[in-house]
Amino acid sequence: MEGGQTAAGFHASKVCVLVGASNPVGFCLAQSFLETGYRVAVGDLDPSDFSSLTAVSGTNLFPVKVNLNRDVYVNSMVDQVYLRWSRVDILVNIAFRRRELADPLSATDLGLDAVSNLIRVTSAFGSRLQGEELAVVNIAWFDEKTLLEADREAVLQAALRTTTSAMAKKYFNLGLRINAVHARNARSTSCIQSETLRTLVQAVQFLASSEMSGKLTGNVLDIDLKPEDIPFRG
């Protein structure tokens, strides 16, 4: 960095919000953004998963309990984040669904559920911008414990791509850059052990950084499994 400024120091005043974060992807992203100097808010029904990060990050990590299916709870999270830090620079929406919740849903319902949450959260945070920019990254990710039938994954991927493109056009003149990442069946392991998770984190950081990706918006990056990441099934 110019003037000897470290990456952590450069990002010290910036805020990243991870929504739907109680899963390996959310944990890896929170850890990565904290290490590079961001203040990070993580929202999910059970943010207690981040207690180990809170111990080392202190007030730079803000866990928030939120039900993404209800406007009132999403708006409450927005209010809490802005009350605490007065800004949001990066918003990451993780469309993650555990098997016990996914199985009863049809492919169509699964897609509609993901789309409604992406729109709800992005709109809530986007409405608070006042001439500032917000980088939004949507993620569709399922680990090997939540493998979907081909039709369900195809529907979710199509929903992610269509919604990201539509929102990018809608918010183009309002300061929002909206892109997405689709990762297929990454293993539920740490970032150190999973090449796919490391690649996903790098993709999110690339899309979230205007210095690296410029004004890129409305795009979806697909991440395929590395051979060493393919789950063994005996």
XYZ file of C-alpha atoms in Angstrom:
234
model
C 0.000 0.000 0.000
C 1.135 3.603 -0.547
C 2.875 5.257 2.374
C 3.580 1.907 3.994
C -0.060 1.466 4.945
C -1.052 -2.161 5.517
C -4.117 -3.797 3.984
C -5.622 -4.113 7.465
C -5.064 -0.422 8.106
C -6.488 0.534 4.714
C -9.775 -1.281 5.431
C -9.955 -0.434 9.140
C -12.984 1.847 8.806
C -14.886 -0.323 6.323
C -17.802 -2.626 7.153
C -18.755 -5.975 5.632
C -22.128 -7.610 6.364
C -22.553 -11.365 5.866
C -26.161 -12.558 5.790
C -27.104 -16.240 6.059
C -23.639 -16.749 7.476
C -23.891 -19.701 9.898
C -22.090 -22.191 7.659
C -18.487 -22.871 6.588
C -18.664 -20.290 3.783
C -19.831 -17.554 6.155
C -17.215 -18.460 8.753
C -14.372 -18.418 6.207
C -15.532 -15.098 4.775
C -15.876 -13.519 8.227
C -12.401 -14.679 9.184
C -10.906 -13.422 5.921
C -12.505 -9.970 6.057
C -11.532 -9.556 9.716
C -7.926 -10.457 8.896
C -7.820 -7.754 6.219
C -9.056 -5.103 8.637
C -12.795 -4.941 8.022
C -15.386 -4.684 10.747
C -17.797 -7.556 10.128
C -21.460 -8.111 11.011
C -22.759 -11.676 10.659
C -26.490 -12.336 10.505
C -28.314 -15.653 10.853
C -30.793 -17.465 13.071
C -27.883 -18.804 15.138
C -24.884 -16.452 15.062
C -23.391 -18.237 18.106
C -21.299 -20.202 15.585
C -18.984 -17.187 15.536
C -18.130 -17.190 19.255
C -14.567 -18.345 18.543
C -14.010 -15.389 16.204
C -15.549 -12.961 18.683
C -12.945 -13.995 21.261
C -10.074 -12.859 19.022
C -11.775 -10.047 17.073
C -13.546 -8.269 19.899
C -15.778 -5.394 18.832
C -14.777 -5.773 15.175
C -17.205 -8.716 14.901
C -20.924 -8.115 15.431
C -23.169 -11.246 15.494
C -26.862 -10.471 14.867
C -29.743 -12.937 15.166
C -32.045 -12.450 12.174
C -34.896 -14.270 10.436
C -34.351 -13.610 6.733
C -37.958 -14.511 5.885
C -39.384 -11.470 7.675
C -38.956 -7.845 6.627
C -39.155 -6.585 10.202
C -36.187 -8.700 11.312
C -34.082 -7.807 8.278
C -34.803 -4.103 8.784
C -33.910 -4.477 12.457
C -30.521 -5.920 11.468
C -29.908 -2.991 9.114
C -30.748 -0.551 11.924
C -28.419 -2.338 14.362
C -25.477 -2.329 11.953
C -25.887 1.352 11.058
C -26.379 2.313 14.708
C -23.130 0.549 15.571
C -20.921 1.590 12.629
C -22.891 4.158 10.560
C -21.917 2.543 7.231
C -21.877 -0.643 5.133
C -19.384 -1.132 2.301
C -19.895 -4.792 1.388
C -23.005 -6.962 1.627
C -22.714 -10.716 1.083
C -25.955 -12.704 0.781
C -25.389 -16.448 1.278
C -28.267 -18.516 -0.114
C -27.634 -21.590 2.025
C -30.237 -24.129 3.043
C -29.699 -27.114 5.288
C -31.030 -30.504 4.206
C -33.708 -30.708 6.898
C -35.194 -27.487 5.546
C -34.594 -28.087 1.849
C -36.165 -31.507 1.422
C -39.830 -30.477 1.881
C -39.510 -27.729 -0.724
C -40.055 -28.190 -4.428
C -37.459 -26.857 -6.853
C -39.712 -23.887 -7.624
C -40.311 -23.061 -3.955
C -36.598 -23.344 -3.241
C -35.795 -20.863 -6.000
C -38.540 -18.446 -4.957
C -37.411 -18.612 -1.341
C -33.808 -17.785 -2.300
C -34.903 -14.959 -4.613
C -37.191 -13.359 -2.016
C -34.401 -13.357 0.578
C -31.858 -11.883 -1.847
C -34.267 -9.090 -2.808
C -35.397 -8.452 0.775
C -31.895 -8.107 2.206
C -30.417 -6.123 -0.704
C -33.343 -3.696 -0.749
C -33.149 -3.149 3.009
C -29.444 -2.261 2.975
C -29.632 -0.421 -0.361
C -32.342 1.883 0.959
C -29.933 3.311 3.523
C -27.312 4.505 1.048
C -26.899 8.258 0.710
C -24.689 8.853 -2.295
C -22.319 6.070 -1.242
C -21.459 2.810 -2.994
C -22.322 -0.693 -1.839
C -20.774 -3.855 -3.265
C -23.245 -6.767 -3.110
C -22.178 -10.375 -3.667
C -24.790 -13.149 -3.742
C -23.675 -16.740 -3.108
C -25.416 -20.048 -3.830
C -23.637 -22.815 -1.943
C -24.505 -26.281 -0.659
C -22.078 -28.632 1.048
C -21.914 -32.392 0.498
C -24.422 -32.962 3.311
C -27.029 -30.967 1.415
C -26.565 -32.295 -2.086
C -29.527 -31.378 -4.241
C -31.170 -33.239 -7.023
C -30.047 -31.851 -10.382
C -33.311 -29.987 -10.957
C -33.127 -28.166 -7.623
C -29.561 -27.016 -8.106
C -30.364 -25.891 -11.645
C -33.345 -23.893 -10.394
C -31.316 -22.243 -7.652
C -28.512 -21.370 -10.061
C -31.000 -19.918 -12.565
C -32.711 -17.944 -9.798
C -29.370 -16.604 -8.606
C -28.305 -15.575 -12.104
C -31.637 -13.978 -13.058
C -32.094 -12.149 -9.765
C -28.520 -10.838 -9.716
C -28.861 -9.511 -13.273
C -32.239 -7.894 -12.600
C -31.138 -6.235 -9.367
C -27.907 -5.012 -10.971
C -29.942 -3.195 -13.627
C -32.434 -1.829 -11.100
C -29.814 -0.404 -8.748
C -27.173 0.536 -11.337
C -27.702 4.289 -10.900
C -28.104 4.089 -7.118
C -24.568 3.113 -6.159
C -24.950 -0.680 -5.908
C -22.655 -3.141 -7.721
C -24.358 -6.544 -7.581
C -22.589 -9.764 -8.611
C -22.766 -13.413 -7.568
C -20.801 -16.626 -7.025
C -22.154 -20.146 -7.522
C -20.127 -22.963 -5.906
C -21.021 -26.606 -6.377
C -20.965 -28.905 -3.345
C -17.923 -27.661 -1.474
C -16.963 -29.793 1.486
C -17.818 -28.696 5.044
C -14.210 -28.220 6.100
C -12.002 -25.311 7.054
C -10.688 -22.852 4.482
C -7.243 -24.350 4.930
C -8.472 -27.824 3.972
C -10.802 -26.887 1.119
C -9.453 -25.432 -2.123
C -13.023 -24.669 -3.226
C -13.734 -22.583 -0.124
C -10.485 -20.666 -0.552
C -11.361 -19.997 -4.189
C -14.849 -18.840 -3.190
C -13.430 -16.405 -0.644
C -11.057 -15.006 -3.269
C -13.937 -14.640 -5.743
C -16.031 -12.716 -3.215
C -13.121 -10.438 -2.348
C -12.520 -9.774 -6.049
C -16.163 -8.918 -6.767
C -16.464 -6.808 -3.609
C -13.403 -4.702 -4.387
C -13.892 -1.843 -6.816
C -10.093 -1.551 -6.995
C -9.884 -5.073 -8.459
C -13.140 -5.565 -10.355
C -13.843 -1.975 -11.357
C -17.536 -1.353 -11.993
C -18.341 -4.988 -12.814
C -21.999 -5.715 -12.080
C -24.680 -8.267 -12.973
C -22.250 -11.175 -13.362
C -22.125 -14.687 -11.850
C -18.845 -16.540 -11.318
C -19.130 -20.351 -11.322
C -16.724 -22.310 -9.133
C -16.339 -26.022 -9.882
C -15.005 -28.635 -7.507
C -11.318 -29.351 -7.493
C -10.529 -33.089 -7.702
C -9.204 -33.129 -4.140
C -12.406 -31.497 -2.903
C -14.808 -34.123 -4.304
C -16.429 -35.866 -1.320
C -15.665 -39.560 -1.021
C -18.739 -41.743 -1.145
C -18.234 -45.372 -0.257
